[in-house]
C-alpha positions in Angstrom: 3.5 -14.8 8.8 2.6 -14.7 5.1 1.3 -12.5 2.4 -2.3 -12.4 3.6 -3.8 -8.9 3.5 -4.0 -7.1 6.8 -7.4 -7.2 8.6 -8.8 -4.0 9.9 -11.2 -4.4 12.8 -12.6 -2.4 15.7 -12.0 -2.9 19.4 -15.6 -4.2 19.7 -15.0 -6.9 17.0 -11.9 -8.2 18.9 -13.9 -8.4 22.2 -16.7 -10.2 20.5 -14.2 -12.6 18.9 -12.6 -13.3 22.3 -15.9 -13.8 24.1 -16.8 -16.5 21.5 -13.4 -18.1 21.6 -13.6 -18.4 25.4 -16.9 -20.3 25.2 -18.9 -18.1 27.5 -22.0 -19.5 25.8 -21.4 -22.7 27.9 -21.7 -24.8 24.8 -18.9 -27.2 25.7 -17.9 -28.9 28.9 -14.2 -28.8 27.8 -13.4 -25.3 26.6 -10.5 -25.0 24.3 -9.0 -22.2 26.4 -7.7 -25.0 28.7 -4.8 -25.1 26.4 -3.6 -22.0 28.4 -4.7 -23.5 31.7 -6.9 -21.6 34.2 -5.0 -19.7 36.9 -6.0 -20.5 40.5 -5.1 -17.3 42.3 -6.5 -16.9 44.9 -6.9 -20.6 45.6 -10.4 -21.7 44.6 -10.9 -19.1 41.9 -10.2 -21.5 38.9 -13.4 -23.5 39.4 -15.4 -20.2 39.3 -13.7 -19.4 35.9 -14.5 -22.9 34.6 -18.1 -22.5 35.8 -18.4 -19.2 33.8 -17.8 -21.5 30.7 -20.1 -24.3 31.8 -17.2 -26.6 32.8 -15.9 -28.2 36.0 -12.5 -29.0 37.4 -12.8 -32.7 37.1 -9.9 -34.5 35.5 -7.7 -31.4 35.9 -4.5 -31.1 37.9 -3.3 -28.1 39.8 0.4 -27.3 39.1 2.8 -24.4 39.0 3.0 -23.5 35.3 2.9 -20.1 33.5 5.2 -17.7 35.4 5.2 -20.1 38.3 1.6 -19.3 39.1 -0.8 -22.2 40.1 -3.0 -23.3 37.2 -5.4 -26.1 36.5 -4.5 -28.1 33.4 -5.7 -31.4 31.8 -3.7 -34.3 33.4 -3.1 -35.8 30.0 -1.4 -32.7 28.7 1.1 -32.1 31.5 4.1 -33.7 29.9 3.5 -31.8 26.7 3.0 -28.6 28.6 6.3 -29.1 30.4 8.1 -29.4 27.1 6.4 -26.3 25.8 7.3 -24.2 28.9 10.9 -25.4 29.2 13.1 -22.4 28.4 14.2 -22.2 24.8 17.9 -21.5 25.6 20.1 -20.1 28.4 19.2 -16.5 27.7 15.5 -17.3 27.9 16.0 -19.2 31.2 17.9 -16.3 32.6 15.2 -13.9 31.6 12.6 -15.9 33.4 14.3 -16.0 36.7 16.4 -12.9 36.8 15.9 -11.0 40.1 18.1 -9.0 42.3 18.1 -11.8 44.9 19.9 -14.3 42.5 21.4 -11.9 40.0 24.5 -14.2 39.5 22.7 -17.4 39.9 20.3 -16.5 37.1 23.2 -16.6 34.7 23.3 -20.4 35.0 20.3 -20.4 32.6 19.0 -23.8 31.8 21.2 -25.5 34.4 19.3 -23.6 37.1 16.0 -25.1 35.9 17.4 -28.6 35.6 19.1 -28.8 39.0 16.0 -27.4 40.7 13.7 -29.8 38.8 16.0 -32.7 39.9 15.9 -31.5 43.4 12.1 -31.6 43.4 12.1 -35.2 42.1 14.5 -36.4 44.8 12.5 -34.6 47.5 8.8 -35.0 46.6 8.3 -38.7 46.8 5.3 -38.2 49.1 3.1 -35.3 50.1 5.2 -32.6 51.9 4.6 -29.1 53.0 5.9 -26.4 50.7 8.3 -25.1 53.4 9.8 -28.6 53.9 10.3 -29.0 50.1 11.8 -25.5 49.8 14.3 -26.3 52.6 15.4 -29.6 50.9 15.6 -28.1 47.3 17.4 -25.0 48.6 20.1 -27.3 50.0 20.3 -29.3 46.7 21.0 -26.3 44.3 24.1 -24.1 43.9 24.2 -21.4 46.6 24.0 -18.7 43.9 20.4 -19.7 43.3 19.5 -19.0 47.0 19.4 -15.8 49.1 19.8 -15.2 52.8 16.5 -14.7 54.6 17.1 -12.6 57.7 13.8 -13.5 59.5 14.4 -17.2 59.1 18.1 -17.1 59.5 18.6 -19.4 56.5 19.2 -19.5 52.8 16.1 -20.0 50.5 15.9 -20.8 46.9 14.5 -17.9 44.8 10.7 -18.3 44.8 10.5 -17.4 41.1 12.8 -20.3 40.1 11.3 -22.7 42.7 7.7 -22.3 41.4 8.6 -22.2 37.7 10.5 -25.4 38.1 7.8 -27.2 39.9 6.1 -28.6 36.8 9.5 -29.8 35.5 9.9 -31.5 38.8 6.7 -33.4 38.2 4.8 -32.2 41.3 1.2 -31.2 41.9 0.2 -28.3 44.1 -2.5 -29.0 46.7 -3.7 -27.4 49.9 -4.5 -28.8 53.3 -5.8 -26.6 56.1 -4.8 -23.5 54.3 -1.2 -24.6 53.7 0.4 -25.5 50.3 1.2 -29.2 50.0 3.3 -30.7 47.2 3.1 -34.3 46.0 4.3 -36.3 43.0 2.1 -36.4 40.0 0.4 -39.7 39.4 1.9 -40.0 35.9 5.4 -38.5 36.2 7.5 -37.6 33.1 11.2 -36.9 32.6 12.7 -33.5 33.0 12.6 -32.0 29.4 15.9 -32.2 27.5 14.9 -29.3 25.2 11.9 -27.2 24.6 9.2 -28.7 22.4 5.7 -27.4 21.4 6.4 -23.8 22.4 5.2 -22.6 19.0 1.8 -24.3 19.5 1.6 -22.6 22.9 2.2 -19.2 21.3 -0.4 -20.0 18.7 -2.9 -20.8 21.5 -2.3 -17.4 23.1 -2.9 -15.7 19.8 -6.1 -17.7 19.2 -7.7 -17.0 22.5 -6.1 -13.6 23.5 -5.2 -12.2 20.0 -4.6 -10.3 18.0 -1.5 -9.8 20.0 2.1 -8.6 19.7 5.2 -10.6 20.4 5.8 -8.5 23.5 2.3 -9.4 24.9 2.9 -13.1 24.3 6.3 -12.9 25.9 4.9 -11.1 29.0 2.4 -14.0 29.4 5.2 -16.5 29.3 7.3 -14.4 31.7 10.2 -13.8 29.3 11.5 -11.2 26.8 10.2 -10.6 23.3 13.6 -11.6 21.8 13.4 -15.0 23.4 10.4 -16.1 21.4 11.5 -15.0 17.9 12.5 -18.5 17.0 9.1 -20.0 18.0 7.0 -17.2 16.5 4.5 -19.2 14.4 4.0 -19.2 10.6 0.5 -18.8 9.2 -0.4 -15.6 11.0 -2.2 -12.6 9.7 -1.6 -9.0 10.7 -4.6 -7.3 12.4 -5.0 -3.6 12.9 -7.2 -2.8 15.9 -8.2 0.8 15.7 -4.8 1.5 14.3 -2.7 -0.7 16.6 -1.2 -3.9 15.0 -1.2 -7.4 16.4 -1.2 -11.0 15.0 -3.8 -13.7 14.8 -3.7 -17.2 13.3 -4.8 -16.9 9.7 -7.3 -19.7 10.4 -9.1 -17.4 12.8 -9.6 -14.6 10.3 -13.2 -15.4 9.4 -14.1 -15.9 13.1 -12.7 -12.5 13.9 -14.6 -10.8 11.0 -17.8 -12.6 11.7 -17.8 -12.7 15.5 -21.4 -12.5 16.6 -22.6 -9.5 18.7 -22.7 -10.6 22.4 -26.0 -10.2 24.2 -25.5 -7.5 26.9 -27.9 -9.5 29.0 -25.5 -12.4 29.0 -23.5 -11.9 32.2 -20.5 -13.8 33.6 -18.7 -13.3 36.9 -15.0 -13.8 36.0 -12.6 -14.3 39.0 -9.2 -12.7 39.3 -6.8 -14.5 37.1 -9.5 -15.7 34.6 -8.0 -16.5 31.2 -10.0 -13.7 29.6 -8.3 -11.3 31.9 -4.8 -12.6 31.2 -4.6 -10.7 27.9 -1.7 -8.2 28.2 -3.5 -5.5 26.2 -5.5 -4.3 29.2 -6.3 -1.0 27.6 -8.3 -2.8 25.0 -10.3 -4.8 27.6 -10.9 -1.8 29.8 -9.9 1.7 28.3 -10.3 3.7 31.5 -7.0 3.8 33.4 -8.6 4.2 36.8 -10.8 1.1 36.2 -7.7 -0.8 35.1 -6.0 0.0 38.4 -9.1 -1.2 40.4 -9.4 -4.5 38.5 -5.8 -5.5 38.1 -4.5 -4.9 41.5 -1.2 -6.5 42.4 -2.6 -8.0 45.6 -6.2 -8.8 46.5 -7.8 -7.7 43.2 -11.5 -8.2 42.5 -13.1 -10.2 39.8 -14.7 -8.7 36.6 -18.3 -8.5 35.6 -18.6 -9.3 32.0 -21.9 -8.3 30.3 -22.0 -9.2 26.6 -18.4 -8.4 25.6 -17.7 -5.5 28.0 -16.4 -5.4 31.5 -19.0 -3.4 33.4 -17.9 -3.6 36.9 -16.0 -5.6 39.6 -17.2 -8.1 42.2 -16.1 -9.8 45.3 -17.4 -12.7 47.3 -17.5 -13.4 51.0 -18.6 -16.5 52.9 -21.3 -15.7 55.4 -22.6 -18.9 57.2 -24.2 -21.1 54.7 -24.4 -18.6 52.0 -22.0 -16.4 49.9 -22.4 -12.7 49.7 -21.5 -11.4 46.2 -21.0 -7.7 46.1 -20.9 -6.1 42.6 -19.5 -2.6 42.1 -20.8 -1.3 38.8 -18.9 1.2 36.7 -22.2 2.7 35.4 -25.9 2.0 35.9 -26.9 -1.6 35.1 -29.9 -2.5 33.1 -32.7 -4.7 34.5 -31.6 -7.6 32.3 -28.1 -7.5 33.7 -29.3 -7.3 37.3 -31.5 -10.4 36.7 -28.6 -12.2 35.2 -26.4 -11.3 38.1 -28.8 -13.1 40.5 -28.3 -16.3 38.5 -24.5 -15.9 38.2 -24.1 -15.1 41.9 -25.9 -18.4 42.7 -23.5 -20.2 40.4 -20.6 -18.8 42.3 -22.1 -19.8 45.6 -22.6 -23.4 44.5 -19.1 -23.6 43.1 -17.9 -22.5 46.5 -20.0 -25.1 48.3 -22.7 -22.8 49.6 -26.5 -23.3 49.1 -27.5 -19.7 48.8 -26.2 -16.4 47.3 -26.9 -12.9 48.5 -26.3 -10.4 45.7 -25.5 -6.8 46.6 -25.0 -4.2 43.9 -23.3 -0.9 44.7 
């Protein structure tokens, strides 16, 4: 942060800025937002998010990264990502894994992450089912990091710790016949000694999902705001969005002020977990509370229909023989231009999912 004068902008300007930053114009095959990865929940959704930006999943690796969720990342950046995601200190580590199931074990802090990562490395030397890996790693960590599972009649490592430590264990996350399979990365790297590069990661969040607050960045990382005070970047400018303050890299100030108006006829079908939807200021993305509840469901949420810079509805896809049915539920009446664009985007979704034809249904 510095003495640069505060920028006052509207909600519309922020959305226009983010749309441009996310490369929905499909001008680049390697969108910069890959610095934050692309979440792949449900499995297969990440390629749809990439297609919305004119990119593909080639040369990307699927790993558990942010908050332990599966993401696609550039293979060449995994070692640096592991350093940036490694907890900053014991308090940060505890905050990331603190649950009722391992209340005492979480107090181990960094040691909990290290012993779990080392358990992965000893276990995953060839492709193994997630259950088999969990059993082996559970036996390798202190009992306080496990809980008793009544249905299984066995102790299991906390899933939150297990998946957050996967990247540090240098494992990739695949799928075979609907089951999760873990295997060693082709280019393994050591378990991080200390966190490194976290400040750059915070800056990337602010660049693609800013202006944002420290609390919003912390929520994205799965920790507490106090944990990232030491890595809060310099060179930021305060931005007031309709009276609410956030922070943006100073270098992005001109891009924010001059963000071009997005053509409302430019439509993208964003899957659940799309990077654009990862912003924690959901009221800015979608002001209506009932619509927020519909879009960001805890389980089985739909995707978002982005027209220009506004979310105008939700969508779901269902395989039906050799085609994919894409059902759009519009919040309000859609223009003819948006409907035409939806036909094209539905076909893109079908092709990404390996189908030849799309059937678009608009409700």
